[in-house]
Structures are given as structure tokens and as C-alpha cells.
GROMACS .gro file of C-alpha atoms in nm:
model
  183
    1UNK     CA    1   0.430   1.425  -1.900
    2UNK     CA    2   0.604   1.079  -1.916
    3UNK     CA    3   0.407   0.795  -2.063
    4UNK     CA    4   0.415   0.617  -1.715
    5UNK     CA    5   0.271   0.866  -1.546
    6UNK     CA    6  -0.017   0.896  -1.820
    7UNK     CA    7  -0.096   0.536  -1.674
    8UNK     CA    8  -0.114   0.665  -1.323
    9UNK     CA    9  -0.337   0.994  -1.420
   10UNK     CA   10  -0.592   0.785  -1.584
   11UNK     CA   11  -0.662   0.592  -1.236
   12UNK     CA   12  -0.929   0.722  -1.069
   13UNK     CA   13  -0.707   0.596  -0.741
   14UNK     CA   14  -0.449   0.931  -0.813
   15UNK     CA   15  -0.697   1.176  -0.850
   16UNK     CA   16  -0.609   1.348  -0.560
   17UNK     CA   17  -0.263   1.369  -0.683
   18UNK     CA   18  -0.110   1.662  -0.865
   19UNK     CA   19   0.016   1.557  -1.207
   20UNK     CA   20   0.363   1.645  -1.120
   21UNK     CA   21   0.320   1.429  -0.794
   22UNK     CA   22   0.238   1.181  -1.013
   23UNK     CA   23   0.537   1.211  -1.249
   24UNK     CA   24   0.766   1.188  -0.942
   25UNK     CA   25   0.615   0.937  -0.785
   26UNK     CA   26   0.584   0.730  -1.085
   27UNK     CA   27   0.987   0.716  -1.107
   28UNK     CA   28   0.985   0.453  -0.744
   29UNK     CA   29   0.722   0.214  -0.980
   30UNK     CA   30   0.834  -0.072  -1.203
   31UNK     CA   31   0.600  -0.127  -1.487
   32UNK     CA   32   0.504  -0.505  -1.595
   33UNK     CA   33   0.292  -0.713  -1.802
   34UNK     CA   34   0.120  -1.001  -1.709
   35UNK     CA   35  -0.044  -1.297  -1.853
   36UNK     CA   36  -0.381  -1.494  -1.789
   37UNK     CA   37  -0.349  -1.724  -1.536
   38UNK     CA   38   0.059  -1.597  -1.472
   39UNK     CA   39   0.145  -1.562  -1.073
   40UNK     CA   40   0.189  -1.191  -1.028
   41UNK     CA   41   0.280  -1.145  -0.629
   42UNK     CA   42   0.280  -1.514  -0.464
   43UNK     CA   43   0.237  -1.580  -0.066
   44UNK     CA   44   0.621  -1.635   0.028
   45UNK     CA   45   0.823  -1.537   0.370
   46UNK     CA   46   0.896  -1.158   0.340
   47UNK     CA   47   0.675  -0.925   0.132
   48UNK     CA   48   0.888  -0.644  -0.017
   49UNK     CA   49   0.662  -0.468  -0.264
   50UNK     CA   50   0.307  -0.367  -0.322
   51UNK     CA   51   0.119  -0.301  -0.666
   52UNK     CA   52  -0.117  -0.077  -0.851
   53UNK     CA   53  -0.295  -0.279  -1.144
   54UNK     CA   54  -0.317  -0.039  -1.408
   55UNK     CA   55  -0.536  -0.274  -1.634
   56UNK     CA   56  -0.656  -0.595  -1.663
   57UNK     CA   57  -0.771  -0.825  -1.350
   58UNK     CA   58  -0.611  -1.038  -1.073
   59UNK     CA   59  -0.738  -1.308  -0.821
   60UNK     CA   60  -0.672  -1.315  -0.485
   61UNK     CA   61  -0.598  -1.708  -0.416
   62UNK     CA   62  -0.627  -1.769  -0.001
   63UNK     CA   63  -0.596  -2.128   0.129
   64UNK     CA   64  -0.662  -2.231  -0.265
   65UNK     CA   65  -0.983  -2.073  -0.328
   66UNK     CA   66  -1.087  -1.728  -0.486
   67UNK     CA   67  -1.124  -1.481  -0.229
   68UNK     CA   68  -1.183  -1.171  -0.465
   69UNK     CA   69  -1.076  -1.054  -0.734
   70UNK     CA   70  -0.905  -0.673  -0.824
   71UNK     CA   71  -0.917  -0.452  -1.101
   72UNK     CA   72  -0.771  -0.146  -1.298
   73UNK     CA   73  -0.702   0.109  -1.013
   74UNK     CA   74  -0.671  -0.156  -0.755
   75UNK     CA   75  -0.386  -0.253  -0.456
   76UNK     CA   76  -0.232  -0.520  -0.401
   77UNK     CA   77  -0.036  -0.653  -0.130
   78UNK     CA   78  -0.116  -0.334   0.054
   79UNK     CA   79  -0.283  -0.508   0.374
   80UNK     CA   80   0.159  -0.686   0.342
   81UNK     CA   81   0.288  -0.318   0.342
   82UNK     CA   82   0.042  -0.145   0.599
   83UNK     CA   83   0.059  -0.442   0.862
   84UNK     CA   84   0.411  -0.551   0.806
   85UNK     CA   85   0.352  -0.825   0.807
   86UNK     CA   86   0.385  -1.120   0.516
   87UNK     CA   87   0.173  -1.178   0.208
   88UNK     CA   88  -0.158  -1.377   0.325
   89UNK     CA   89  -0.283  -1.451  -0.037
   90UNK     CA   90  -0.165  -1.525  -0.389
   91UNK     CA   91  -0.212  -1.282  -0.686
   92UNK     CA   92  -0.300  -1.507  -0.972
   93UNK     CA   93  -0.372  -1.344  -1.339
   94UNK     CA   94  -0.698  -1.348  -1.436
   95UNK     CA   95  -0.707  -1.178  -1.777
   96UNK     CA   96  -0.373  -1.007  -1.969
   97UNK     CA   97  -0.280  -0.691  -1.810
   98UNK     CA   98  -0.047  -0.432  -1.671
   99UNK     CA   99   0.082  -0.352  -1.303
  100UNK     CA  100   0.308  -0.118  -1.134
  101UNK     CA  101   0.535  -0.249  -0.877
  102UNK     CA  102   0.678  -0.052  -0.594
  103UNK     CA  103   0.928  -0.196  -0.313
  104UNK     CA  104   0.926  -0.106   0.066
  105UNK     CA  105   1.297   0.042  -0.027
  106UNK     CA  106   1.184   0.253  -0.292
  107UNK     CA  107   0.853   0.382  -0.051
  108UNK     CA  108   1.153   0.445   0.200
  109UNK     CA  109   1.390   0.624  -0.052
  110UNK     CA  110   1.102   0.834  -0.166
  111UNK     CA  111   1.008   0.905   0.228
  112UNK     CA  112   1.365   1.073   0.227
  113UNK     CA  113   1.351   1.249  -0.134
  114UNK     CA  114   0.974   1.390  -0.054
  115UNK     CA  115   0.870   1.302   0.259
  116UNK     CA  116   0.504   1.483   0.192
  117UNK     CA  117   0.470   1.217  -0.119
  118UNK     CA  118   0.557   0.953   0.082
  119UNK     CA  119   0.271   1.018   0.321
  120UNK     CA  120   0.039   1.095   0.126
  121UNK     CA  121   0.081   0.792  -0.104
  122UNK     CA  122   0.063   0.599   0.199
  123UNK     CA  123  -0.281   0.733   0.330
  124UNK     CA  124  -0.428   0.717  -0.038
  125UNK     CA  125  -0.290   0.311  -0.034
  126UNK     CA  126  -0.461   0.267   0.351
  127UNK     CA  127  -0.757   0.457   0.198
  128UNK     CA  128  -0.790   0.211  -0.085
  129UNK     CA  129  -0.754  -0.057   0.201
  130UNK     CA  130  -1.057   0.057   0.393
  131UNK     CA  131  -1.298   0.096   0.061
  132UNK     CA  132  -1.206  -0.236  -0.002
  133UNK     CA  133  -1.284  -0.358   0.334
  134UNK     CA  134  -1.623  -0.133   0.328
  135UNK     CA  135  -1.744  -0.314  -0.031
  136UNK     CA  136  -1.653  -0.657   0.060
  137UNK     CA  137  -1.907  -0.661   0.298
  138UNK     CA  138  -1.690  -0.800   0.552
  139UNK     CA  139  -1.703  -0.652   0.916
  140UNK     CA  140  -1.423  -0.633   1.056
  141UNK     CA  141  -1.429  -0.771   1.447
  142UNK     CA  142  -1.144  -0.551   1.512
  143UNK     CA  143  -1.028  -0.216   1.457
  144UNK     CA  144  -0.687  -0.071   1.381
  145UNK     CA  145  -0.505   0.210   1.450
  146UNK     CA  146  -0.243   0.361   1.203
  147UNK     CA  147   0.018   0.554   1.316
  148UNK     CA  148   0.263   0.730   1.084
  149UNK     CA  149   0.511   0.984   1.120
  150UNK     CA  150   0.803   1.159   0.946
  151UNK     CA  151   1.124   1.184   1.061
  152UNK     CA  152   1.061   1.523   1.164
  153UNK     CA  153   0.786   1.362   1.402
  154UNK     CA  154   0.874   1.073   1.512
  155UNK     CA  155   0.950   1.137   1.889
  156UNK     CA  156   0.670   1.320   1.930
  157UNK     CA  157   0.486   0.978   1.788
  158UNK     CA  158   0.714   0.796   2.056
  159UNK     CA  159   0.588   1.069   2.374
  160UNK     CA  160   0.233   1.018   2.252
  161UNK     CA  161   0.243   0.646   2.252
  162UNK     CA  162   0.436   0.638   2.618
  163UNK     CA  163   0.160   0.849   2.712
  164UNK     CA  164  -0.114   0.646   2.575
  165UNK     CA  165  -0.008   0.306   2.607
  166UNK     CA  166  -0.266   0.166   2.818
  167UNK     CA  167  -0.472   0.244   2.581
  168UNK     CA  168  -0.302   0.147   2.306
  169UNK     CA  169  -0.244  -0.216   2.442
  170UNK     CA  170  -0.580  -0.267   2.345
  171UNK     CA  171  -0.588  -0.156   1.984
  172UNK     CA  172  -0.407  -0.341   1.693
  173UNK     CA  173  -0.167  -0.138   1.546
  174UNK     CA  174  -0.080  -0.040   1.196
  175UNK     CA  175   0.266   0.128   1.114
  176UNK     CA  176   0.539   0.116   0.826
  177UNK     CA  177   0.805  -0.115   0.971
  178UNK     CA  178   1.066   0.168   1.059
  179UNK     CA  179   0.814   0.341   1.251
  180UNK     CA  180   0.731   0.000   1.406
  181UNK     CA  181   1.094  -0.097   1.497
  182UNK     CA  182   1.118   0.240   1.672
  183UNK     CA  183   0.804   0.210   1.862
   0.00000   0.00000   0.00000
């Protein structure tokens, strides 16, 4: 087992992971090191990447106040990644630490290595969105649906959404861009 993927396997996030899902999954992450008070993932035009702190902490810095602040285990910039939309906060160091960077290329090379790891690193990331939704205390006055699909699948999405599209003119939608730009 590679040293990197120690770092994953000791995250209570990727302990529904295999450790030789981890391993693989672990080669589409850059590892870095950050410093107190160091911008980690600022607010700019187009988000590309998402994170996985694997220790120390990070604020999240909205319209120049503290919003909340993640920890060892935590996402960031997933809400960038699941919405497709751009960055809505900065990440600001707040303590030394450690976190593993992954681009929306790499999320889409790994979708075409192992599609299965793809998905299900993508429902354990809009997992991690929800708890963190849940323990904010914040109610959400909408709800989203999230619609993913393989390759394999994707015209089947594309029937089910022609079918369903009055309904689905009323919901908010959640989808990786591809899937998006096909829709």
C-alpha cells in the first residue's frame, strides 16, 4: 500500500472504499501542504478541482466573513464540482496542514479508466455534501435532484428526462458538466 493512499485509509470519509479502490483512486489526487493563513482554493471564474483535507483546518471566507470552517476528512469545493457551477467561497488556511487535490479532468479520465470508481467517488463526495448541509443547521428552501450516468447509460438518462420534463422543470438540477452539456 502506497503512502498516499495510507492518508486516504485513515479518513473516516473512504471507509466505504476498498483499500485497493483507494490505491487507484489515490493516483488522480495531488498531494499539498499548506500554511496558516495561506489561500488554498480562492473564488475565481472557472473551478477545475475539488479537495479532500487530509489534516489540519480551512475557512470558508464568503462575502469576507467566516462562513465555516472544515476539517481532516472534509470537501472542498465540492458544492463547485456537483453544481457546475463556479467557486462561491474562499478556502483560507486556518492551521498548517495537508490536502489532496483532484481536477474535473482527472474525475473524467478516471470515469473512463473505472467508470464504477468514478461513481462511486462521486456519490461518497455528494454524500459528504448533504452531511454537511444536515449539521450546519441550514434548511435548505430548495431541493435538488442529481442525476448521473455512465456512458453506458446515458441515453437512457436522456429518454427518462424527455419523459419527465415537466416535472423536472420544477426541480434544480445537479449533474457533472458532461452529463449536463448532453442533457
Amino acid at each position: 500500500m502506497s503512502e498516499k493512499a495510507n492518508l486516504f485509509l485513515n479518513l473516516n470519509t473512504f471507509k466505504d472504499f476498498y483499500s485497493e479502490e483507494v490505491e487507484l483512486i489515490c493516483e488522480y489526487f495531488s498531494i499539498h501542504k499548506f500554511f496558516d493563513l495561506q489561500e488554498i482554493m480562492p473564488k475565481t471564474g472557472r473551478d477545475t478541482s475539488f479537495g479532500v483535507i487530509l489534516s489540519g483546518e480551512i475557512s470558508i471566507i464568503e462575502e469576507h466573513l467566516e462562513n465555516s470552517t472544515r476539517t481532516t476528512g472534509d470537501f472542498l469545493g465540492e458544492m463547485a464540482l456537483l453544481e457546475s457551477i463556479s467557486r462561491q467561497a474562499d478556502f483560507i488556511a486556518a492551521s498548517d496542514g495537508t490536502i489532496a487535490i483532484m481536477t474535473f479532468d482527472d474525475i473524467e479520465n478516471l470515469k473512463h479508466k473505472r467508470p464504477h470508481l468514478a461513481v462511486k467517488l462521486i456519490h461518497r463526495v455528494t454524500q459528504a455534501a448533504v452531511e454537511g448541509i444536515r449539521r450546519s443547521g441550514i434548511r435548505a428552501n430548495r431541493k435538488y435532484m442529481i442525476l448521473m450516468a455512465d456512458e453506458t447509460k446515458i441515453s437512457e438518462l436522456v429518454n427518462w428526462v424527455e419523459k419527465e420534463i415537466d416535472i423536472l422543470s420544477n426541480v434544480p438540477i445537479l449533474a457533472p458538466e458532461w452529463v449536463a452539456q448532453i442533457l
